[in-house]
């Protein structure tokens, strides 16, 4: 992807994300694990550094229009969500019991996303508030005993929430 222009790289990432998601349609835990691992590698290594700021800015603009704008019409045009927004929606979708066996990978992907966005001053909690809330609910359920989690998943969720708080500050979550 590093040799491609920005638009081509983003299109390719969207196609790769779509292909990885087909792995989650399968009913096999091993395929869920492999798909989540591929997703983590894509975030960690597949997004060219020179495109990160542009991709995050597109995601912020899209999210702001969704929340504060014309209700998703985006100036009267039907648009496809930018890659980062699609990725966040995907992670939110995967944090359900059906994919619990792959959560350690999915949460690691989320952690990698938080670390990536953390490095960009223009990003805010606006993009990630639902995902952070979802992780916090899972963590709290495990803490109270309402949900059984493997220790490794519990630990990774705690680390990920810590990164989110350090990245965006306590005030963003009050």
Backbone as a chain_set.jsonl record, in Angstrom:
{"seq": "XXXXXXXXXXXXXXXXXXXXXXXXXXXXXXXXXXXXXXXXXXXXXXXXXXXXXXXXXXXXXXXXXXXXXXXXXXXXXXXXXXXXXXXXXXXXXXXXXXXXXXXXXXXXXXXXXXXXXXXXXXXXXXXXXXXXXXXXXXXXXXXXXXXXXXXXXXXXXXXXXXXXXXXXXXXXXX", "coords": {"N": [[0.803, -1.201, 0.0], [2.073, 1.159, 0.464], [3.215, 2.166, -1.872], [1.091, 3.052, -3.344], [-1.284, 5.578, -4.429], [-3.143, 7.822, -2.265], [-6.043, 7.536, -2.428], [-6.352, 5.096, -3.789], [-5.103, 3.369, -1.965], [-6.826, 3.556, 0.241], [-9.188, 2.537, -0.853], [-8.317, -0.085, -1.311], [-7.847, -0.936, 1.337], [-10.479, -0.925, 2.305], [-11.554, -3.008, 0.791], [-10.035, -5.154, 1.73], [-10.817, -5.149, 4.41], [-13.513, -5.85, 4.08], [-13.202, -8.441, 3.037], [-11.955, -9.732, 5.194], [-14.004, -9.612, 7.052], [-15.802, -11.462, 6.074], [-14.816, -13.778, 7.091], [-15.759, -13.799, 9.675], [-18.344, -14.517, 9.344], [-18.402, -17.198, 9.243], [-18.949, -20.184, 11.206], [-16.977, -21.118, 12.821], [-14.641, -21.206, 15.413], [-11.867, -21.114, 15.055], [-11.631, -19.836, 12.607], [-12.7, -17.353, 13.227], [-10.716, -16.484, 15.011], [-8.511, -16.352, 13.259], [-9.411, -14.417, 11.421], [-9.672, -12.181, 13.1], [-7.023, -11.855, 13.884], [-5.875, -11.22, 11.413], [-7.147, -8.785, 10.973], [-6.037, -7.24, 13.021], [-3.349, -7.148, 12.179], [-3.713, -5.747, 9.815], [-4.459, -3.2, 10.746], [-2.258, -2.529, 12.34], [-0.05, -2.717, 10.601], [-0.872, -2.292, 8.007], [-1.939, 0.206, 7.352], [-0.742, 2.887, 5.776], [1.548, 5.203, 7.135], [1.572, 7.853, 6.194], [-1.023, 8.248, 5.39], [-2.667, 8.188, 7.584], [-3.44, 10.54, 9.057], [-5.076, 11.839, 7.169], [-7.105, 9.89, 6.827], [-8.186, 9.759, 9.396], [-9.121, 12.363, 9.675], [-11.12, 12.394, 7.686], [-12.829, 10.512, 8.825], [-13.564, 11.843, 11.187], [-14.94, 14.08, 10.148], [-17.07, 12.808, 8.861], [-18.308, 11.545, 11.086], [-19.043, 13.779, 12.615], [-20.904, 14.974, 10.88], [-22.83, 12.972, 10.922], [-23.713, 13.118, 13.56], [-24.171, 15.882, 14.188], [-24.997, 17.045, 11.867], [-27.024, 16.769, 8.993], [-28.356, 14.465, 9.684], [-27.148, 12.271, 8.535], [-27.36, 12.441, 5.821], [-25.384, 13.785, 4.513], [-25.009, 16.354, 3.138], [-27.049, 15.968, 1.306], [-26.175, 13.887, -0.274], [-25.775, 10.425, -0.793], [-23.464, 8.582, 0.923], [-20.661, 6.407, 1.386], [-19.466, 5.17, 4.399], [-16.368, 6.396, 5.67], [-13.205, 4.585, 5.795], [-12.114, 4.325, 8.481], [-14.378, 4.76, 10.06], [-15.951, 2.607, 9.236], [-14.36, 0.547, 10.196], [-14.475, 0.99, 12.986], [-17.229, 0.605, 13.427], [-17.342, -2.071, 12.72], [-15.763, -3.269, 14.737], [-17.359, -2.682, 16.956], [-19.567, -4.268, 16.335], [-18.464, -6.799, 16.511], [-18.017, -7.224, 19.181], [-19.731, -8.997, 20.639], [-21.33, -11.785, 22.259], [-21.273, -13.981, 20.498], [-18.818, -13.903, 19.201], [-17.026, -14.16, 21.224], [-14.896, -15.894, 21.747], [-12.908, -14.897, 20.135], [-12.375, -12.46, 21.17], [-10.018, -11.601, 22.502], [-8.296, -11.056, 20.407], [-9.827, -9.206, 18.965], [-10.114, -7.138, 20.807], [-7.451, -6.46, 21.039], [-7.069, -5.425, 18.483], [-8.693, -3.183, 18.727], [-7.282, -1.852, 20.708], [-4.928, -1.308, 19.286], [-5.98, 0.416, 17.38], [-6.775, 2.581, 19.035], [-4.224, 3.38, 19.916], [-3.146, 4.185, 17.488], [-4.831, 6.299, 16.686], [-4.422, 7.926, 18.816], [-2.028, 9.17, 18.316], [-2.657, 11.252, 16.722], [-3.478, 14.555, 16.738], [-5.888, 15.723, 15.961], [-7.929, 13.937, 16.399], [-10.777, 12.957, 18.314], [-12.717, 11.892, 21.153], [-15.173, 11.557, 20.105], [-15.334, 9.869, 17.853], [-14.9, 7.385, 19.005], [-16.467, 6.9, 21.241], [-18.728, 5.16, 21.573], [-17.56, 2.644, 21.234], [-15.689, 2.62, 23.322], [-17.467, 2.766, 25.484], [-18.806, 0.329, 25.181], [-16.718, -1.508, 25.624], [-16.159, -0.81, 28.283], [-18.535, -1.59, 29.548], [-18.432, -4.364, 29.204], [-16.107, -4.919, 30.667], [-16.877, -4.038, 33.226], [-18.998, -5.818, 33.689], [-17.57, -8.187, 33.899], [-16.052, -7.619, 36.154], [-18.018, -7.469, 38.153], [-18.908, -10.013, 38.155], [-20.987, -10.755, 36.563], [-20.465, -11.596, 34.042], [-18.471, -14.1, 32.653], [-15.095, -14.032, 31.961], [-12.069, -14.89, 30.296], [-8.929, -14.572, 31.918], [-6.948, -13.373, 30.372], [-8.358, -11.919, 28.426], [-9.796, -10.158, 30.033], [-7.673, -8.688, 31.151], [-6.56, -7.486, 28.805], [-8.71, -5.909, 27.976], [-8.839, -4.11, 30.122], [-6.303, -2.84, 29.834], [-6.707, -1.673, 27.337], [-8.823, 0.108, 27.811], [-7.456, 1.784, 29.539], [-5.582, 2.907, 27.779], [-7.328, 4.319, 26.145], [-8.309, 6.248, 27.941], [-5.925, 7.58, 28.639], [-5.284, 8.549, 26.128], [-7.324, 10.333, 25.414], [-8.047, 11.732, 27.645], [-9.421, 12.142, 30.947], [-11.581, 13.92, 31.222], [-12.973, 13.764, 28.854], [-14.622, 11.608, 29.093], [-16.606, 12.094, 30.92]], "CA": [[0.0, 0.0, 0.0], [2.906, 2.355, 0.544], [3.499, 2.685, -3.2], [-0.154, 3.49, -3.981], [-1.766, 6.893, -4.036], [-4.028, 7.778, -1.104], [-7.375, 7.017, -2.719], [-6.228, 3.662, -4.102], [-4.788, 2.669, -0.722], [-8.035, 3.495, 1.065], [-10.084, 1.565, -1.503], [-7.78, -1.421, -1.061], [-8.103, -1.258, 2.745], [-11.904, -1.249, 2.436], [-11.754, -4.348, 0.221], [-9.425, -6.111, 2.644], [-11.711, -5.216, 5.571], [-14.693, -6.628, 3.679], [-12.793, -9.841, 2.916], [-11.726, -10.248, 6.55], [-15.305, -9.749, 7.716], [-16.451, -12.697, 5.64], [-14.35, -14.826, 8.005], [-16.594, -13.812, 10.877], [-19.631, -15.123, 9.004], [-18.257, -18.631, 9.491], [-19.334, -20.593, 12.551], [-15.844, -21.817, 13.413], [-13.828, -20.373, 16.291], [-10.54, -20.944, 14.47], [-11.731, -18.837, 11.54], [-12.862, -16.074, 13.922], [-9.39, -16.112, 15.505], [-7.67, -15.977, 12.114], [-9.91, -13.156, 10.877], [-9.327, -11.115, 14.049], [-5.573, -11.659, 13.783], [-5.646, -10.491, 10.152], [-7.625, -7.415, 11.192], [-5.017, -6.569, 13.837], [-2.186, -6.875, 11.319], [-4.075, -4.715, 8.856], [-4.411, -1.911, 11.44], [-0.901, -2.269, 12.81], [0.969, -2.653, 9.557], [-1.421, -2.065, 6.676], [-2.309, 1.59, 7.072], [0.472, 3.698, 5.606], [1.618, 6.312, 8.087], [1.267, 9.129, 5.54], [-2.469, 8.361, 5.168], [-3.412, 8.138, 8.848], [-4.06, 11.828, 9.376], [-6.169, 12.05, 6.206], [-8.174, 8.94, 7.113], [-8.819, 10.145, 10.651], [-9.869, 13.59, 9.418], [-12.342, 11.983, 6.973], [-13.695, 9.846, 9.8], [-14.098, 12.875, 12.085], [-15.919, 14.856, 9.392], [-18.235, 11.949, 8.668], [-18.966, 11.368, 12.381], [-19.672, 15.052, 12.983], [-22.102, 15.127, 10.048], [-23.81, 12.013, 11.409], [-24.246, 13.55, 14.854], [-24.61, 17.28, 14.237], [-25.404, 17.524, 10.55], [-28.365, 16.544, 8.442], [-28.844, 13.127, 10.012], [-26.527, 11.223, 7.743], [-27.513, 12.651, 4.39], [-24.129, 14.314, 4.019], [-25.291, 17.381, 2.132], [-27.962, 15.447, 0.301], [-25.566, 12.803, -1.038], [-25.569, 9.149, -0.117], [-22.04, 8.286, 0.92], [-20.21, 5.235, 2.115], [-18.665, 5.599, 5.545], [-14.916, 6.258, 5.488], [-12.623, 3.347, 6.287], [-11.978, 4.293, 9.936], [-15.726, 4.603, 10.604], [-16.339, 1.219, 8.983], [-13.591, -0.278, 11.108], [-15.038, 1.161, 14.325], [-18.527, -0.085, 13.431], [-17.049, -3.506, 12.695], [-15.32, -3.67, 16.073], [-18.546, -2.653, 17.822], [-20.387, -5.416, 15.966], [-17.794, -8.042, 16.901], [-17.961, -7.363, 20.639], [-20.924, -9.69, 21.118], [-20.994, -13.127, 22.751], [-21.024, -14.921, 19.401], [-17.403, -13.855, 18.839], [-16.291, -14.05, 22.483], [-13.637, -16.643, 21.675], [-11.931, -14.081, 19.395], [-12.298, -11.135, 21.786], [-8.654, -11.177, 22.812], [-7.767, -10.471, 19.171], [-10.642, -8.042, 18.624], [-9.748, -6.063, 21.741], [-6.108, -6.019, 20.637], [-7.274, -4.552, 17.319], [-9.218, -1.935, 19.282], [-6.138, -1.222, 21.386], [-4.052, -0.789, 18.227], [-6.685, 1.566, 16.806], [-6.65, 3.684, 19.993], [-2.838, 3.839, 19.868], [-2.954, 4.857, 16.212], [-5.553, 7.571, 16.708], [-3.797, 8.715, 19.885], [-0.912, 9.915, 17.75], [-3.178, 12.317, 15.874], [-4.064, 15.573, 17.597], [-7.223, 16.099, 15.533], [-8.925, 12.934, 16.771], [-11.423, 13.145, 19.612], [-13.475, 10.756, 21.659], [-16.391, 11.47, 19.304], [-15.265, 8.682, 17.005], [-14.715, 6.135, 19.722], [-17.219, 6.846, 22.499], [-19.549, 3.939, 21.662], [-16.658, 1.503, 21.388], [-15.166, 2.686, 24.689], [-18.587, 2.406, 26.382], [-19.043, -1.106, 25.043], [-15.635, -2.182, 26.345], [-16.333, -0.542, 29.71], [-19.639, -2.426, 30.02], [-17.923, -5.737, 29.284], [-15.163, -4.945, 31.784], [-17.661, -3.938, 34.457], [-19.721, -7.082, 33.857], [-16.602, -9.176, 34.379], [-15.676, -7.23, 37.517], [-19.116, -7.774, 39.066], [-19.207, -11.435, 38.073], [-22.142, -10.982, 35.696], [-19.971, -12.233, 32.821], [-17.213, -14.819, 32.826], [-14.089, -13.752, 30.94], [-10.725, -15.385, 30.541], [-8.08, -13.545, 32.519], [-6.221, -12.649, 29.324], [-9.284, -10.963, 27.808], [-10.058, -9.147, 31.058], [-6.473, -7.861, 31.222], [-6.434, -6.698, 27.577], [-9.762, -4.884, 27.995], [-8.388, -3.097, 31.074], [-5.221, -2.086, 29.197], [-7.282, -0.903, 26.237], [-9.537, 1.237, 28.417], [-6.412, 2.692, 30.036], [-5.049, 3.646, 26.625], [-8.361, 5.271, 25.72], [-8.339, 7.353, 28.906], [-4.689, 8.354, 28.466], [-5.301, 9.185, 24.812], [-8.329, 11.384, 25.251], [-8.209, 12.436, 28.907], [-10.569, 11.792, 31.783], [-12.695, 14.841, 31.011], [-13.727, 13.356, 27.666], [-15.525, 10.51, 29.413], [-17.529, 12.453, 31.988]], "C": [[0.845, 1.263, 0.0], [3.2, 2.966, -0.814], [2.277, 3.233, -3.914], [-0.481, 4.924, -3.583], [-2.809, 6.72, -2.937], [-5.366, 7.131, -1.362], [-7.345, 5.521, -3.02], [-5.943, 2.847, -2.852], [-6.032, 2.5, 0.135], [-9.037, 2.515, 0.467], [-9.63, 0.141, -1.231], [-8.042, -1.834, 0.388], [-9.562, -1.629, 2.966], [-12.192, -2.647, 1.896], [-11.186, -5.422, 1.142], [-10.306, -6.275, 3.882], [-12.936, -6.061, 5.251], [-14.356, -8.12, 3.589], [-12.576, -10.47, 4.288], [-13.053, -10.495, 7.253], [-16.046, -11.0, 7.278], [-16.017, -13.873, 6.516], [-15.194, -14.915, 9.255], [-17.978, -14.391, 10.603], [-19.601, -16.635, 9.247], [-18.593, -18.943, 10.951], [-18.191, -21.287, 13.287], [-14.956, -20.86, 14.183], [-12.453, -20.103, 15.67], [-10.552, -19.884, 13.37], [-11.922, -17.451, 12.151], [-11.505, -15.571, 14.424], [-8.496, -15.63, 14.37], [-8.102, -14.631, 11.525], [-9.548, -11.986, 11.793], [-7.834, -10.819, 14.012], [-5.223, -10.887, 12.514], [-6.055, -9.027, 10.287], [-6.594, -6.616, 12.001], [-3.791, -6.225, 12.997], [-2.48, -5.765, 10.33], [-3.968, -3.341, 9.506], [-2.978, -1.566, 11.811], [0.111, -2.029, 11.713], [0.441, -2.21, 8.197], [-1.791, -0.638, 6.341], [-1.035, 2.413, 6.966], [0.433, 4.931, 6.505], [1.183, 7.631, 7.45], [-0.231, 9.314, 5.278], [-3.274, 8.462, 6.456], [-4.139, 9.434, 9.156], [-5.247, 12.096, 8.465], [-7.362, 11.15, 6.523], [-8.922, 9.319, 8.393], [-9.64, 11.418, 10.464], [-11.174, 13.283, 8.669], [-13.334, 11.352, 7.947], [-14.34, 10.861, 10.74], [-15.195, 13.683, 11.382], [-17.205, 14.07, 9.224], [-19.024, 11.8, 9.972], [-19.677, 12.649, 12.817], [-20.936, 15.3, 12.169], [-23.21, 14.185, 10.497], [-24.497, 12.533, 12.669], [-24.876, 14.933, 14.784], [-25.207, 17.794, 12.94], [-26.833, 17.199, 10.204], [-28.861, 15.123, 8.652], [-28.293, 12.038, 9.129], [-26.68, 11.397, 6.253], [-26.276, 13.197, 3.735], [-24.349, 15.236, 2.829], [-26.131, 16.844, 0.983], [-27.422, 14.29, -0.506], [-25.489, 11.549, -0.181], [-24.079, 8.839, -0.206], [-21.78, 7.003, 1.689], [-19.321, 5.746, 3.238], [-17.18, 5.438, 5.226], [-14.391, 5.005, 6.181], [-12.58, 3.278, 7.811], [-13.347, 4.1, 10.589], [-16.219, 3.174, 10.408], [-15.624, 0.279, 9.942], [-14.162, -0.204, 12.52], [-16.385, 0.453, 14.431], [-18.338, -1.593, 13.444], [-16.646, -3.996, 14.079], [-16.482, -3.676, 17.054], [-19.419, -3.88, 17.578], [-19.788, -6.727, 16.478], [-17.708, -8.246, 18.411], [-19.291, -7.88, 21.191], [-20.519, -11.119, 21.474], [-20.663, -14.122, 21.652], [-19.533, -15.011, 19.07], [-16.494, -13.799, 20.072], [-14.949, -14.78, 22.435], [-12.543, -15.849, 20.953], [-11.738, -12.707, 20.025], [-10.88, -10.693, 22.096], [-8.028, -10.526, 21.583], [-8.511, -9.182, 18.824], [-10.297, -6.862, 19.528], [-8.335, -5.571, 21.442], [-6.164, -5.128, 19.4], [-7.75, -3.185, 17.792], [-8.101, -1.155, 19.966], [-5.208, -0.582, 20.357], [-4.684, 0.445, 17.575], [-6.567, 2.774, 17.734], [-5.236, 4.259, 19.968], [-2.565, 4.628, 18.588], [-3.611, 6.229, 16.215], [-4.956, 8.497, 17.76], [-2.704, 9.614, 19.336], [-1.369, 11.087, 16.878], [-3.94, 13.314, 16.733], [-5.498, 15.906, 17.222], [-8.309, 15.122, 15.956], [-9.508, 13.238, 18.144], [-12.176, 11.876, 19.974], [-14.772, 10.561, 20.872], [-16.428, 10.196, 18.462], [-15.405, 7.387, 17.796], [-15.583, 5.965, 20.954], [-18.065, 5.58, 22.632], [-18.687, 2.707, 21.911], [-16.082, 1.463, 22.805], [-16.252, 2.28, 25.682], [-18.851, 0.91, 26.359], [-17.973, -1.899, 25.793], [-15.782, -2.009, 27.856], [-17.456, -1.402, 30.287], [-19.196, -3.88, 30.166], [-16.999, -5.875, 30.492], [-15.895, -4.922, 33.12], [-18.441, -5.218, 34.735], [-18.802, -8.178, 34.374], [-16.209, -8.886, 35.822], [-16.756, -7.621, 38.527], [-19.498, -9.246, 39.056], [-20.41, -11.763, 37.207], [-21.74, -11.674, 34.393], [-18.638, -12.896, 33.144], [-16.292, -14.502, 31.651], [-12.795, -14.454, 31.308], [-9.894, -14.236, 31.091], [-7.36, -12.725, 31.46], [-7.109, -11.596, 28.653], [-9.563, -9.819, 28.78], [-8.892, -8.164, 31.143], [-6.351, -6.949, 30.004], [-7.502, -5.608, 27.521], [-9.361, -3.762, 28.957], [-7.285, -2.222, 30.499], [-5.762, -1.163, 28.107], [-8.058, 0.304, 26.754], [-8.551, 2.257, 28.98], [-5.82, 3.536, 28.915], [-6.06, 4.685, 26.152], [-8.384, 6.486, 26.649], [-7.086, 8.216, 28.77], [-4.697, 9.125, 27.15], [-6.193, 10.412, 24.763], [-8.594, 12.171, 26.52], [-9.467, 12.052, 29.641], [-11.788, 12.638, 31.476], [-13.559, 14.44, 29.812], [-14.771, 12.307, 27.962], [-16.496, 10.829, 30.529], [-18.807, 13.034, 31.437]], "O": [[0.38, 2.323, -0.419], [3.414, 4.175, -0.905], [2.408, 3.824, -4.986], [-0.028, 5.421, -2.552], [-3.299, 5.615, -2.703], [-5.79, 6.264, -0.598], [-8.206, 4.771, -2.561], [-6.48, 1.751, -2.691], [-6.266, 1.428, 0.693], [-9.667, 1.749, 1.196], [-10.447, -0.737, -0.955], [-8.425, -2.978, 0.637], [-9.858, -2.547, 3.73], [-12.986, -3.386, 2.478], [-11.791, -6.48, 1.314], [-10.521, -7.392, 4.353], [-13.349, -6.894, 6.058], [-15.144, -8.963, 4.019], [-12.969, -11.613, 4.518], [-13.203, -11.484, 7.971], [-16.841, -11.544, 8.044], [-16.755, -14.846, 6.667], [-15.333, -15.991, 9.836], [-18.706, -14.72, 11.54], [-20.642, -17.266, 9.433], [-18.527, -18.07, 11.816], [-18.426, -21.976, 14.28], [-14.562, -19.817, 13.662], [-11.94, -18.987, 15.755], [-9.594, -19.125, 13.223], [-11.365, -16.475, 11.649], [-11.18, -14.392, 14.285], [-7.805, -14.62, 14.503], [-7.261, -13.804, 11.173], [-9.161, -10.92, 11.315], [-7.426, -9.661, 14.099], [-4.37, -10.001, 12.54], [-5.378, -8.138, 9.771], [-6.319, -5.456, 11.695], [-3.259, -5.12, 13.101], [-1.615, -4.941, 10.034], [-3.444, -2.41, 8.894], [-2.537, -0.433, 11.615], [1.03, -1.226, 11.875], [1.215, -1.799, 7.332], [-1.943, -0.298, 5.168], [-0.333, 2.611, 7.957], [-0.59, 5.607, 6.614], [0.505, 8.437, 8.089], [-0.666, 10.425, 4.975], [-4.459, 8.793, 6.413], [-5.327, 9.421, 9.48], [-6.304, 12.528, 8.927], [-8.505, 11.604, 6.49], [-10.147, 9.211, 8.458], [-10.728, 11.545, 11.025], [-12.217, 13.854, 8.987], [-14.532, 11.63, 7.893], [-15.525, 10.753, 11.055], [-16.252, 13.935, 11.96], [-18.298, 14.601, 9.421], [-20.25, 11.912, 9.977], [-20.794, 12.595, 13.333], [-21.932, 15.785, 12.706], [-24.388, 14.543, 10.463], [-25.711, 12.405, 12.824], [-25.991, 15.134, 15.266], [-25.845, 18.847, 12.912], [-27.738, 17.338, 11.027], [-29.691, 14.631, 7.887], [-28.912, 10.982, 8.988], [-26.177, 10.577, 5.485], [-26.123, 13.089, 2.518], [-23.948, 14.955, 1.7], [-25.939, 17.225, -0.172], [-28.137, 13.751, -1.35], [-25.177, 11.612, 1.008], [-23.505, 8.835, -1.295], [-22.577, 6.581, 2.526], [-18.515, 6.654, 3.037], [-16.779, 4.464, 4.589], [-15.057, 4.437, 7.047], [-12.975, 2.262, 8.382], [-13.467, 3.359, 11.565], [-16.833, 2.596, 11.305], [-16.218, -0.677, 10.442], [-14.315, -1.233, 13.179], [-16.65, -0.227, 15.422], [-19.088, -2.311, 14.105], [-17.136, -5.026, 14.541], [-16.583, -4.572, 17.893], [-19.95, -4.463, 18.524], [-20.518, -7.652, 16.833], [-17.36, -9.336, 18.868], [-19.888, -7.282, 22.085], [-19.476, -11.6, 21.032], [-19.847, -15.02, 21.861], [-19.043, -16.078, 18.7], [-15.324, -13.431, 19.967], [-13.973, -14.319, 23.026], [-11.359, -16.121, 21.154], [-11.016, -11.874, 19.477], [-10.569, -9.509, 21.963], [-7.301, -9.541, 21.712], [-7.897, -8.189, 18.436], [-10.201, -5.725, 19.067], [-8.056, -4.38, 21.58], [-5.388, -4.179, 19.284], [-7.271, -2.154, 17.319], [-7.997, 0.062, 19.811], [-4.757, 0.549, 20.537], [-3.985, 1.407, 17.258], [-6.288, 3.879, 17.269], [-5.059, 5.477, 19.995], [-1.837, 5.621, 18.608], [-3.004, 7.211, 15.789], [-4.985, 9.718, 17.604], [-2.486, 10.711, 19.85], [-0.538, 11.83, 16.356], [-4.927, 12.962, 17.378], [-6.264, 16.336, 18.085], [-9.494, 15.447, 15.879], [-8.805, 13.722, 19.031], [-12.251, 10.925, 19.196], [-15.399, 9.506, 20.968], [-17.461, 9.531, 18.382], [-15.966, 6.408, 17.303], [-15.445, 4.964, 21.657], [-18.11, 4.987, 23.709], [-19.046, 1.837, 22.703], [-15.999, 0.396, 23.414], [-15.984, 1.529, 26.62], [-19.092, 0.298, 27.4], [-18.287, -2.849, 26.511], [-15.556, -2.949, 28.617], [-17.335, -1.893, 31.409], [-19.548, -4.546, 31.139], [-17.102, -6.839, 31.25], [-15.576, -5.688, 34.03], [-18.536, -5.654, 35.882], [-19.209, -9.003, 35.193], [-16.052, -9.808, 36.622], [-16.441, -8.055, 39.635], [-20.322, -9.679, 39.861], [-20.815, -12.922, 37.122], [-22.581, -12.27, 33.719], [-17.789, -12.319, 33.823], [-16.664, -14.682, 30.492], [-12.465, -14.595, 32.486], [-10.13, -13.073, 30.767], [-7.179, -11.519, 31.624], [-6.643, -10.498, 28.349], [-9.566, -8.652, 28.391], [-9.099, -6.952, 31.201], [-6.068, -5.76, 30.153], [-7.227, -4.498, 27.066], [-9.529, -2.585, 28.635], [-7.318, -1.001, 30.651], [-5.328, -0.019, 27.974], [-7.959, 1.397, 26.195], [-8.791, 3.461, 28.902], [-5.585, 4.732, 29.084], [-5.687, 5.804, 25.8], [-8.469, 7.622, 26.185], [-7.173, 9.443, 28.784], [-4.169, 10.235, 27.075], [-5.848, 11.414, 24.137], [-9.297, 13.181, 26.481], [-10.467, 11.679, 29.027], [-12.91, 12.132, 31.469], [-14.749, 14.752, 29.773], [-15.706, 12.122, 27.183], [-17.154, 9.924, 31.043], [-19.702, 13.393, 32.202]]}, "num_chains": 1, "name": "protein.A"}
